[in-house]
Tab-separated table of C-alpha atoms in Angstrom:
chain	number	residue	atom	x	y	z
A	1157	MET	CA	-20.870	-40.910	15.223
A	1158	LYS	CA	-17.249	-42.006	15.392
A	1159	MET	CA	-16.792	-40.734	12.194
A	1160	THR	CA	-18.064	-37.439	13.047
A	1161	THR	CA	-15.898	-37.391	16.273
A	1162	SER	CA	-12.783	-38.214	14.266
A	1163	MET	CA	-13.373	-35.451	11.831
A	1164	LYS	CA	-13.769	-33.021	14.396
A	1165	THR	CA	-10.588	-34.109	15.903
A	1166	ILE	CA	-8.616	-33.941	12.656
A	1167	ASP	CA	-10.084	-30.580	12.132
A	1168	TRP	CA	-8.994	-29.270	15.411
A	1169	ARG	CA	-5.480	-30.559	14.962
A	1170	ARG	CA	-5.327	-28.859	11.719
A	1171	PHE	CA	-6.463	-25.511	12.997
A	1172	ARG	CA	-4.040	-25.820	15.820
A	1173	THR	CA	-1.065	-26.588	13.552
A	1174	THR	CA	-2.108	-23.697	11.423
A	1175	VAL	CA	-2.131	-21.098	14.351
A	1176	THR	CA	1.245	-22.529	15.733
A	1177	ARG	CA	2.770	-22.158	12.467
A	1178	GLY	CA	1.305	-18.681	12.080
A	1179	LEU	CA	2.793	-17.734	15.380
A	1180	TRP	CA	6.215	-18.892	14.110
A	1181	GLY	CA	5.672	-16.802	11.030
A	1182	GLY	CA	4.972	-14.046	13.266
A	1183	ALA	CA	8.226	-14.642	15.108
A	1184	ILE	CA	10.033	-14.624	12.019
A	1185	GLY	CA	8.605	-11.302	11.123
A	1186	VAL	CA	9.995	-9.512	14.114
A	1187	PRO	CA	13.791	-9.743	13.499
A	1188	ILE	CA	13.260	-9.338	9.757
A	1189	GLY	CA	11.314	-6.162	10.634
A	1190	MET	CA	14.045	-5.089	13.075
A	1191	VAL	CA	16.613	-5.355	10.395
A	1192	VAL	CA	14.369	-3.505	7.727
A	1193	PHE	CA	13.885	-0.823	10.506
A	1194	ALA	CA	17.613	-0.586	11.019
A	1195	LEU	CA	18.529	-0.271	7.404
A	1196	LEU	CA	15.749	2.465	7.206
A	1197	MET	CA	17.443	4.217	10.050
A	1198	LEU	CA	20.699	3.957	8.695
A	1199	ALA	CA	19.816	5.181	5.363
A	1200	SER	CA	18.205	8.181	7.159
A	1201	TYR	CA	21.425	8.881	8.784
A	1202	ALA	CA	23.419	8.641	5.645
A	1203	SER	CA	21.132	10.889	3.719
A	1204	LEU	CA	21.746	13.863	5.784
A	1205	GLY	CA	23.843	16.838	4.792
A	1206	ARG	CA	24.063	15.525	1.244
A	1207	ASP	CA	24.452	18.804	-0.819
A	1208	VAL	CA	21.702	20.378	0.579
A	1209	SER	CA	22.456	23.664	-1.352
A	1210	THR	CA	22.098	21.984	-4.649
A	1211	ALA	CA	19.050	20.323	-3.538
A	1212	ARG	CA	17.558	23.548	-2.511
A	1213	ALA	CA	18.375	25.065	-5.904
A	1214	HIS	CA	16.571	22.274	-7.377
A	1215	VAL	CA	13.476	23.050	-5.671
A	1216	ALA	CA	13.743	26.743	-6.402
A	1217	GLU	CA	14.198	25.903	-10.278
A	1218	ALA	CA	11.029	23.611	-10.215
A	1219	PHE	CA	9.070	26.662	-9.185
A	1220	THR	CA	10.508	29.027	-11.596
A	1221	ALA	CA	9.787	26.358	-14.236
A	1222	GLY	CA	6.090	25.762	-13.174
A	1223	ILE	CA	7.023	22.116	-12.190
A	1224	LEU	CA	6.080	23.034	-8.677
A	1225	GLN	CA	3.256	25.695	-8.055
A	1226	ASN	CA	1.811	27.598	-5.085
A	1227	GLU	CA	-1.632	25.550	-4.995
A	1228	ASP	CA	-1.304	22.509	-2.683
A	1229	TYR	CA	-4.019	20.508	-4.648
A	1230	LEU	CA	-4.248	20.066	-8.369
A	1231	ARG	CA	-7.465	18.151	-8.985
A	1232	GLY	CA	-7.043	15.646	-11.794
A	1233	ASN	CA	-3.792	16.956	-12.968
A	1234	THR	CA	-2.064	14.229	-14.886
A	1235	ASP	CA	1.141	16.310	-15.535
A	1236	LEU	CA	2.254	17.579	-12.020
A	1237	GLY	CA	-0.006	15.185	-10.030
A	1238	TRP	CA	-2.936	15.792	-7.682
A	1239	HIS	CA	-1.099	15.919	-4.349
A	1240	GLN	CA	1.002	18.847	-4.455
A	1241	TYR	CA	0.833	19.237	-0.604
A	1242	ASN	CA	2.663	16.010	0.051
A	1243	ASP	CA	5.302	16.930	-2.587
A	1244	CYS	CA	6.269	20.283	-1.005
A	1245	LEU	CA	6.057	18.738	2.480
A	1246	ILE	CA	8.389	16.173	1.581
A	1247	LEU	CA	10.787	18.534	-0.207
A	1248	TRP	CA	10.759	20.696	2.805
A	1249	GLN	CA	11.690	17.916	5.028
A	1250	ALA	CA	14.528	17.005	2.787
A	1251	ILE	CA	16.217	20.346	2.654
A	1252	ASP	CA	15.304	21.838	6.018
A	1253	GLN	CA	17.820	20.352	8.299
A	1254	ARG	CA	17.950	22.630	11.191
A	1255	ALA	CA	17.932	20.100	14.083
A	1256	SER	CA	20.533	17.862	15.422
A	1257	THR	CA	21.617	14.774	13.456
A	1258	LYS	CA	19.927	12.259	16.077
A	1259	ALA	CA	16.698	13.938	15.925
A	1260	LEU	CA	16.377	14.420	12.225
A	1261	THR	CA	17.616	10.530	11.692
A	1262	ILE	CA	14.249	9.728	13.333
A	1263	SER	CA	12.079	12.615	12.337
A	1264	PRO	CA	12.408	15.311	9.758
A	1265	ILE	CA	11.227	18.891	10.316
A	1266	SER	CA	8.766	20.854	8.347
A	1267	ALA	CA	7.465	24.419	9.254
A	1268	MET	CA	3.598	24.600	8.933
A	1269	SER	CA	2.231	27.168	6.509
A	1270	GLU	CA	2.142	30.664	7.606
A	1271	GLY	CA	-1.237	32.413	7.857
A	1272	THR	CA	-3.257	32.225	4.562
A	1273	GLN	CA	-0.341	30.738	2.640
A	1274	THR	CA	-0.670	27.292	1.174
A	1275	ARG	CA	2.030	24.688	2.009
A	1276	CYS	CA	3.738	24.884	-1.473
A	1277	GLY	CA	3.325	28.795	-1.153
A	1278	THR	CA	5.383	28.777	1.990
A	1279	LEU	CA	8.091	26.313	0.561
A	1280	ARG	CA	8.671	28.764	-2.367
A	1281	ALA	CA	9.204	31.871	-0.230
A	1282	PHE	CA	11.553	29.640	1.996
A	1283	VAL	CA	13.745	28.534	-1.026
A	1284	LYS	CA	13.707	31.731	-2.428
A	1285	GLY	CA	15.272	33.387	0.413
A	1286	GLY	CA	12.161	34.754	2.114
A	1287	THR	CA	11.519	34.502	6.128
A	1288	THR	CA	12.665	31.289	7.696
A	1289	PRO	CA	9.541	29.590	9.520
A	1290	THR	CA	10.052	27.962	12.937
A	1291	PRO	CA	10.652	24.596	12.312
A	1292	SER	CA	8.537	21.727	13.868
A	1293	PHE	CA	8.438	17.969	13.737
A	1294	TYR	CA	5.856	16.558	11.573
A	1295	HIS	CA	3.860	13.800	13.318
A	1296	ARG	CA	7.210	11.629	13.419
A	1297	TYR	CA	6.404	9.206	10.705
A	1298	ILE	CA	9.046	6.749	9.701
A	1299	HIS	CA	9.525	8.940	6.310
A	1300	GLY	CA	11.250	6.598	4.108
A	1301	HIS	CA	10.069	8.787	1.412
A	1302	THR	CA	12.013	11.733	2.846
A	1303	THR	CA	15.152	9.631	3.069
A	1304	LEU	CA	14.797	8.709	-0.602
A	1305	ILE	CA	14.471	12.404	-1.779
A	1306	ARG	CA	17.594	13.362	0.241
A	1307	PHE	CA	19.431	10.961	-1.831
A	1308	LEU	CA	18.020	11.815	-4.971
A	1309	LEU	CA	17.522	15.498	-5.042
A	1310	PRO	CA	21.019	16.577	-5.033
A	1311	ASN	CA	21.512	14.600	-8.447
A	1312	LEU	CA	18.114	15.151	-10.070
A	1313	SER	CA	15.703	17.754	-10.607
A	1314	VAL	CA	12.008	17.539	-9.023
A	1315	GLU	CA	10.641	16.633	-12.601
A	1316	ALA	CA	13.303	13.946	-13.100
A	1317	ILE	CA	12.602	12.378	-9.760
A	1318	ARG	CA	8.653	12.403	-10.781
A	1319	ASN	CA	9.440	10.962	-14.151
A	1320	LEU	CA	11.485	8.339	-12.326
A	1321	TYR	CA	8.672	7.152	-10.203
A	1322	HIS	CA	6.067	7.430	-12.720
A	1323	THR	CA	8.120	5.328	-15.085
A	1324	THR	CA	8.916	2.741	-12.581
A	1325	LEU	CA	5.237	2.086	-11.699
A	1326	THR	CA	4.495	2.006	-15.402
A	1327	LEU	CA	7.362	-0.665	-16.090
A	1328	LEU	CA	5.964	-2.687	-12.966
A	1329	ILE	CA	2.644	-2.790	-14.190
A	1330	LEU	CA	3.692	-3.754	-17.896
A	1331	VAL	CA	5.945	-6.503	-16.672
A	1332	GLY	CA	3.262	-7.645	-14.495
A	1333	LEU	CA	0.825	-8.111	-17.199
A	1334	CYS	CA	3.585	-9.800	-19.610
A	1335	VAL	CA	4.014	-12.234	-16.718
A	1336	GLY	CA	0.488	-12.994	-16.588
A	1337	MET	CA	-0.051	-13.230	-20.227
A	1338	VAL	CA	2.915	-15.618	-20.729
A	1339	GLY	CA	1.640	-17.794	-18.385
A	1340	LEU	CA	-1.843	-17.800	-20.127
A	1341	VAL	CA	-0.160	-18.813	-23.284
A	1342	ARG	CA	2.199	-21.487	-21.686
A	1343	ARG	CA	-0.917	-22.953	-19.837
A	1344	ARG	CA	1.171	-24.485	-17.084
A	1345	HIS	CA	-0.601	-22.621	-14.253
A	1346	PRO	CA	-3.667	-21.034	-16.001
A	1347	THR	CA	-5.755	-19.996	-12.692
A	1348	GLU	CA	-2.533	-18.270	-11.393
A	1349	ALA	CA	-1.814	-16.655	-14.808
A	1350	LEU	CA	-5.484	-15.482	-14.952
A	1351	PHE	CA	-5.647	-13.960	-11.629
A	1352	TRP	CA	-2.444	-12.080	-12.141
A	1353	THR	CA	-3.055	-10.752	-15.570
A	1354	ILE	CA	-6.607	-9.456	-14.246
A	1355	LEU	CA	-5.076	-7.842	-11.289
A	1356	PHE	CA	-2.490	-5.899	-13.173
A	1357	VAL	CA	-5.002	-4.683	-15.594
A	1358	GLY	CA	-6.865	-3.314	-12.651
A	1359	PHE	CA	-3.874	-1.595	-11.363
A	1360	SER	CA	-3.185	-0.106	-14.529
A	1361	ARG	CA	-6.535	1.714	-14.554
A	1362	TRP	CA	-7.959	2.091	-11.437
A	1363	PHE	CA	-5.139	2.956	-9.311
A	1364	GLY	CA	-5.071	6.563	-10.234
A	1365	LEU	CA	-1.407	6.347	-11.339
A	1366	GLU	CA	-1.940	9.363	-13.885
A	1367	THR	CA	-2.545	11.600	-10.924
A	1368	PHE	CA	-0.586	9.966	-8.239
A	1369	GLY	CA	2.175	7.990	-9.767
A	1370	GLN	CA	4.497	10.719	-9.777
A	1371	SER	CA	3.615	12.012	-6.331
A	1372	LEU	CA	6.866	12.100	-3.914
A	1373	GLY	CA	4.595	10.875	-1.246
A	1374	HIS	CA	2.630	8.273	-3.090
A	1375	GLY	CA	5.116	6.908	-5.507
A	1376	PRO	CA	7.553	5.172	-3.384
A	1377	ALA	CA	4.859	3.247	-1.459
A	1378	ASP	CA	3.117	2.338	-4.633
A	1379	ILE	CA	6.522	0.837	-5.894
A	1380	VAL	CA	6.893	-1.192	-3.007
A	1381	LEU	CA	3.471	-2.798	-3.317
A	1382	LEU	CA	3.580	-3.325	-7.050
A	1383	ALA	CA	6.918	-4.727	-6.888
A	1384	TYR	CA	5.896	-7.274	-4.122
A	1385	LEU	CA	2.907	-8.231	-6.366
A	1386	LEU	CA	5.159	-8.538	-9.371
A	1387	PHE	CA	7.234	-10.881	-7.551
A	1388	LEU	CA	4.247	-13.053	-6.291
A	1389	ALA	CA	3.132	-13.113	-10.113
A	1390	PHE	CA	6.384	-14.286	-11.283
A	1391	MET	CA	6.569	-17.046	-8.773
A	1392	GLY	CA	3.041	-18.094	-9.207
A	1393	THR	CA	3.218	-18.589	-12.866
A	1394	THR	CA	6.718	-20.097	-12.794
A	1395	ARG	CA	8.183	-22.482	-10.138
A	1396	GLY	CA	5.762	-21.462	-7.253
A	1397	LEU	CA	6.733	-19.889	-3.815
A	1398	HIS	CA	8.408	-21.891	-1.255
A	1399	ARG	CA	7.299	-21.436	2.592
A	1400	ARG	CA	10.578	-19.968	3.576
A	1401	THR	CA	10.624	-17.432	0.747
A	1402	ALA	CA	7.120	-16.519	1.434
A	1403	LEU	CA	7.699	-15.642	5.043
A	1404	ALA	CA	10.861	-13.807	4.380
A	1405	THR	CA	9.679	-11.678	1.448
A	1406	ALA	CA	6.288	-11.010	3.263
A	1407	ALA	CA	8.222	-9.854	6.427
A	1408	MET	CA	10.591	-7.743	4.206
A	1409	PHE	CA	7.435	-6.125	2.408
A	1410	GLY	CA	5.837	-5.440	5.834
A	1411	GLY	CA	8.793	-3.493	6.958
A	1412	LEU	CA	9.162	-1.653	3.765
A	1413	THR	CA	5.399	-0.730	3.658
A	1414	ALA	CA	5.671	0.611	7.172
A	1415	GLY	CA	8.801	2.709	6.200
A	1416	PHE	CA	7.172	4.182	3.115
A	1417	GLU	CA	3.551	4.418	4.396
A	1418	PHE	CA	2.129	8.022	4.459
A	1419	LEU	CA	-1.163	7.274	5.779
A	1420	THR	CA	-2.261	6.988	2.094
A	1421	GLY	CA	-3.420	3.217	2.281
A	1422	GLY	CA	-0.353	1.299	1.979
A	1423	ILE	CA	-1.018	-1.040	5.092
A	1424	PRO	CA	-4.499	-1.909	4.138
A	1425	LEU	CA	-3.461	-2.730	0.451
A	1426	GLY	CA	-0.300	-4.654	1.807
A	1427	MET	CA	-2.584	-6.815	4.198
A	1428	ALA	CA	-4.643	-7.378	1.100
A	1429	ALA	CA	-1.949	-8.358	-1.256
A	1430	VAL	CA	-0.616	-10.905	1.472
A	1431	ILE	CA	-3.934	-12.494	2.118
A	1432	GLY	CA	-5.357	-12.681	-1.623
A	1433	GLY	CA	-1.978	-12.854	-3.265
A	1434	ILE	CA	-0.077	-15.651	-1.612
A	1435	PRO	CA	-2.686	-18.221	-2.568
A	1436	PHE	CA	-2.015	-17.626	-6.190
A	1437	ALA	CA	1.989	-17.732	-5.729
A	1438	VAL	CA	1.869	-21.134	-4.086
A	1439	HIS	CA	1.453	-24.388	-6.075
A	1440	ALA	CA	-0.842	-26.404	-3.634
A	1441	GLU	CA	-0.035	-29.845	-5.179
A	1442	ARG	CA	3.664	-29.519	-4.446
A	1443	GLU	CA	3.918	-27.378	-1.322
A	1444	GLY	CA	0.664	-28.822	0.493
A	1445	ASN	CA	-1.999	-26.679	2.121
A	1446	PRO	CA	-1.810	-23.065	1.022
A	1447	ALA	CA	-4.199	-21.916	4.187
A	1448	VAL	CA	-0.741	-22.391	6.279
A	1449	PHE	CA	1.394	-20.455	3.749
A	1450	THR	CA	-0.999	-17.534	3.845
A	1451	PHE	CA	-1.745	-17.545	7.493
A	1452	ASP	CA	2.076	-17.646	8.154
A	1453	ALA	CA	2.867	-14.766	5.613
A	1454	PHE	CA	0.441	-12.613	6.845
A	1455	ALA	CA	1.651	-13.253	10.380
A	1456	ALA	CA	5.008	-12.329	9.213
A	1457	PHE	CA	3.859	-9.051	7.554
A	1458	CYS	CA	1.810	-7.681	10.399
A	1459	ALA	CA	4.735	-8.556	12.782
A	1460	ALA	CA	7.241	-6.717	10.570
A	1461	VAL	CA	4.909	-3.690	10.403
A	1462	LEU	CA	4.140	-3.723	14.116
A	1463	THR	CA	7.900	-4.390	14.941
A	1464	CYS	CA	8.917	-1.154	12.813
A	1465	LEU	CA	6.158	1.111	14.472
A	1466	THR	CA	7.189	-0.033	17.981
A	1467	ALA	CA	10.726	0.710	17.218
A	1468	LYS	CA	9.851	4.048	16.032
A	1469	VAL	CA	7.918	4.944	19.375
A	1470	ILE	CA	10.795	3.738	21.257
A	1471	LEU	CA	13.392	6.042	19.590
A	1472	VAL	CA	11.026	8.942	19.542
A	1473	MET	CA	10.379	8.641	23.307
A	1474	ALA	CA	14.279	8.043	23.904
A	1475	VAL	CA	15.019	11.256	22.057
A	1476	PHE	CA	12.198	13.524	22.486
A	1477	GLY	CA	10.886	12.052	25.692
A	1478	PRO	CA	7.472	10.431	26.429
A	1479	GLY	CA	5.444	13.567	25.934
A	1480	ALA	CA	6.401	13.584	22.196
A	1481	MET	CA	4.050	10.651	21.676
A	1482	ALA	CA	0.892	12.811	22.840
A	1483	ASP	CA	0.534	14.370	19.355
A	1484	SER	CA	0.773	10.897	17.767
A	1485	ALA	CA	-1.825	9.552	20.129
A	1486	LEU	CA	-4.160	12.543	19.293
A	1487	GLN	CA	-3.511	12.010	15.641
A	1488	LEU	CA	-4.551	8.207	16.105
A	1489	ARG	CA	-7.681	9.268	17.954
A	1490	MET	CA	-8.683	11.828	15.531
A	1491	ARG	CA	-8.172	9.372	12.340
A	1492	MET	CA	-10.498	7.045	14.023
A	1493	GLY	CA	-13.163	9.785	14.704
A	1494	LEU	CA	-12.706	9.825	18.516
A	1495	ASP	CA	-11.252	13.438	18.744
A	1496	SER	CA	-11.854	16.586	17.113
A	1497	SER	CA	-9.835	18.693	19.094
A	1498	ARG	CA	-7.370	19.593	16.083
A	1499	GLY	CA	-10.208	21.356	14.374
A	1500	GLU	CA	-11.132	18.355	11.823
A	1501	THR	CA	-14.929	17.554	12.243
A	1502	ASN	CA	-15.899	13.950	13.183
A	1503	ASP	CA	-19.511	14.545	12.632
A	1504	LEU	CA	-19.473	14.545	8.844
A	1505	GLY	CA	-23.066	13.953	8.372
A	1506	LEU	CA	-24.469	11.186	6.128
A	1507	MET	CA	-24.958	13.439	3.013
A	1508	LEU	CA	-21.474	14.907	3.452
A	1509	MET	CA	-19.939	11.705	3.877
A	1510	VAL	CA	-21.671	10.407	0.615
A	1511	LYS	CA	-20.549	13.479	-1.118
A	1512	LYS	CA	-16.924	12.956	-0.091
A	1513	LEU	CA	-16.955	9.315	-1.195
A	1514	ALA	CA	-18.698	10.046	-4.503
A	1515	LYS	CA	-16.152	12.940	-5.150
A	1516	GLY	CA	-13.238	10.698	-4.108
A	1517	LEU	CA	-13.831	8.334	-6.920
A	1518	ASN	CA	-12.238	10.787	-9.133
A	1519	GLY	CA	-8.941	10.146	-7.599
A	1520	ILE	CA	-9.222	6.484	-9.358
A	1521	ALA	CA	-10.319	7.824	-12.461
A	1522	PRO	CA	-9.866	11.487	-13.321
A	1523	GLY	CA	-13.082	13.109	-14.742
A	1524	MET	CA	-15.021	9.764	-14.635
A	1525	SER	CA	-16.571	9.620	-11.020
A	1526	VAL	CA	-19.718	7.966	-12.567
A	1527	MET	CA	-17.621	5.401	-14.151
A	1528	ALA	CA	-15.521	4.729	-11.407
A	1529	GLY	CA	-18.453	4.327	-8.956
A	1530	ALA	CA	-20.399	1.924	-11.439
A	1531	VAL	CA	-17.387	-0.139	-11.695
A	1532	VAL	CA	-16.781	-0.536	-8.200
A	1533	LEU	CA	-20.345	-1.648	-8.013
A	1534	LEU	CA	-20.154	-4.006	-10.849
A	1535	ALA	CA	-17.091	-5.611	-9.704
A	1536	ILE	CA	-18.464	-6.162	-6.166
A	1537	VAL	CA	-21.907	-7.723	-7.693
A	1538	ALA	CA	-19.756	-9.713	-10.106
A	1539	GLY	CA	-17.426	-11.046	-7.454
A	1540	LEU	CA	-19.937	-12.022	-5.049
A	1541	TRP	CA	-21.713	-14.082	-7.910
A	1542	GLY	CA	-18.456	-15.574	-8.907
A	1543	ALA	CA	-17.616	-16.271	-5.295
A	1544	GLN	CA	-20.935	-18.164	-4.401
A	1545	ARG	CA	-20.643	-20.305	-7.420
A	1546	LEU	CA	-17.084	-21.240	-6.834
A	1547	LEU	CA	-17.689	-21.953	-3.215
A	1548	ARG	CA	-20.462	-24.355	-4.307
A	1549	THR	CA	-18.951	-26.108	-7.276
A	1550	ALA	CA	-15.036	-25.556	-7.434
A	1551	ASP	CA	-12.466	-27.939	-6.180
A	1552	PRO	CA	-11.002	-27.346	-2.361
A	1553	ALA	CA	-7.922	-25.324	-3.440
A	1554	MET	CA	-10.040	-23.122	-5.527
A	1555	ARG	CA	-12.486	-22.731	-2.706
A	1556	PHE	CA	-9.833	-21.535	-0.438
A	1557	ARG	CA	-8.444	-18.904	-2.963
A	1558	THR	CA	-11.975	-17.919	-3.212
A	1559	ILE	CA	-12.128	-17.413	0.635
A	1560	ALA	CA	-8.783	-15.591	0.579
A	1561	LEU	CA	-10.070	-13.112	-1.768
A	1562	LEU	CA	-12.988	-12.132	0.019
A	1563	ALA	CA	-10.759	-12.096	3.448
A	1564	SER	CA	-8.404	-9.609	1.551
A	1565	ASN	CA	-11.171	-7.481	0.712
A	1566	LEU	CA	-12.367	-7.335	4.398
A	1567	ALA	CA	-8.848	-6.360	5.246
A	1568	VAL	CA	-9.270	-3.391	3.083
A	1569	ALA	CA	-12.827	-2.532	4.288
A	1570	GLY	CA	-11.850	-3.079	7.850
A	1571	MET	CA	-8.783	-0.590	7.672
A	1572	LEU	CA	-10.772	2.061	5.971
A	1573	THR	CA	-13.766	1.691	8.438
A	1574	MET	CA	-11.486	1.852	11.516
A	1575	PHE	CA	-9.991	4.979	10.606
A	1576	TRP	CA	-13.088	6.314	9.003
A	1577	GLN	CA	-12.699	10.098	9.595
A	1578	HIS	CA	-9.335	9.599	7.504
A	1579	THR	CA	-10.800	7.822	5.037
A	1580	MET	CA	-13.918	10.607	4.436
A	1581	ILE	CA	-11.656	13.482	4.719
A	1582	HIS	CA	-8.965	12.172	2.485
A	1583	ALA	CA	-11.349	10.100	0.309
A	1584	TRP	CA	-9.924	11.619	-2.773
A	1585	PHE	CA	-6.901	9.282	-2.378
A	1586	MET	CA	-7.958	6.759	0.274
A	1587	GLU	CA	-10.393	5.590	-2.151
A	1588	ARG	CA	-7.533	4.323	-4.719
A	1589	THR	CA	-7.624	1.398	-2.484
A	1590	LEU	CA	-10.821	0.370	-4.200
A	1591	VAL	CA	-8.631	-1.101	-6.782
A	1592	TRP	CA	-8.425	-4.100	-4.844
A	1593	PRO	CA	-12.097	-5.126	-4.880
A	1594	ILE	CA	-12.427	-3.829	-8.643
A	1595	ALA	CA	-9.630	-6.271	-9.762
A	1596	THR	CA	-10.511	-9.397	-7.357
A	1597	GLY	CA	-14.111	-8.945	-8.025
A	1598	PHE	CA	-13.668	-9.224	-11.723
A	1599	ALA	CA	-10.981	-12.048	-11.063
A	1600	LEU	CA	-13.694	-14.193	-9.155
A	1601	PHE	CA	-16.200	-13.549	-11.815
A	1602	ALA	CA	-13.674	-14.926	-14.581
A	1603	PHE	CA	-13.020	-17.839	-12.477
A	1604	ALA	CA	-16.513	-18.637	-12.265
A	1605	CYS	CA	-16.759	-18.654	-15.996
A	1606	PHE	CA	-13.676	-20.090	-16.638
A	1607	TYR	CA	-14.261	-23.298	-14.657
A	1608	ALA	CA	-17.962	-23.740	-15.960
A	1609	SER	CA	-16.273	-23.377	-19.524
A	1610	HIS	CA	-13.210	-25.392	-19.303
A	1611	GLY	CA	-13.477	-27.647	-16.090
A	1612	VAL	CA	-10.126	-26.265	-15.016
A	1613	ARG	CA	-8.705	-27.293	-11.752
A	1614	ASP	CA	-5.833	-25.800	-9.637
A	1615	GLY	CA	-2.480	-26.471	-11.239
A	1616	ALA	CA	-4.161	-28.418	-14.220
A	1617	ARG	CA	-4.356	-27.423	-17.939
A	1618	PRO	CA	-7.809	-26.305	-19.459
A	1619	ALA	CA	-9.325	-28.914	-21.747
A	1620	GLY	CA	-8.352	-28.658	-25.071
């Protein structure tokens, strides 16, 4: 009886310590988030007025060469990319600077499509010297991707920028694969190396990079995510991640995610990357309880994201007045399925929802929706089988890592469910976030088999 009471006391103290340190991690995330946001705003200010005439000429040349077309969506196109709407939107935001410097620093403008014209068709008419539509502020996101294009477009063609994004993403994944494979060969941290190898294999095939990697709206956020995962992979397979580094980098990752998020799934994937990735970047035998690291880093990430978003709201209200946030509030309600006043239905119906989700799988594997759906289901089943086996037989460190991977998938599912209307309407690119359950599901399955075959424990080398 006394032992039970003692154990309860120890568990409570450990829980209290974890929460306290997590709150401290959140406190670290706030100033780092403020610094990242300030740098984003400074970059936005510096990007204005940078040879707009040349940038506009590059957009016109892209239409002439067929690099940009009138259609907003090119389903499954692996040359130009699927999401032309976002490309044309961001290009417009970069070259249309008919507002005060103060206003444009906080939020770019973008005229809406006229009549039956597409977003790209309206942009084409604009750069060719046609009528100039009335400008309007577009939802007032942080718009880091627009800032980036303002710097790049005067110096590079639209095609060159797309190639830059796509090549960068390709190299990040290839380097991540090499890091994981070298770790497996060296056998110093086999569990970590195996995880990162499987994860980058998953991203190489099931993230839809062939149709979204060149996107001006998706590319920058994807680069931020994969660069962070590569950093964790390198640390996990070499010297391990220290607590201060974990907190600082998670907060920086959160701030950059907020800056380049375009309602394309960057935040839920970022949450999953921190929850599921940190335990495979920390060497528990040297740094101690990985649960504390993970909780701290997650708190820092969330605090940085919320700090950037709060700072953005404050600036918008200061410059445009409190009424400017009404549209953002309406957008939030609409994306959560609580408002349909903007014309986007919230009552999709069960069959329509199933149809949209099924068609959306084409975004992660063009022309292979059946294969994509089967792989998602297979990964979930295999992952659950591996998880229950690991929770029953693995050592404490591996059991925690298993719980962390399961929790990371709950983060993705939770965000997608909370904003279910947005997920359903935009399933064709929101379902790219399913790369996480695919990769982690197969990783859990591999761990269960790996442990059974070799008796590997955390930080140890496999037998033989």
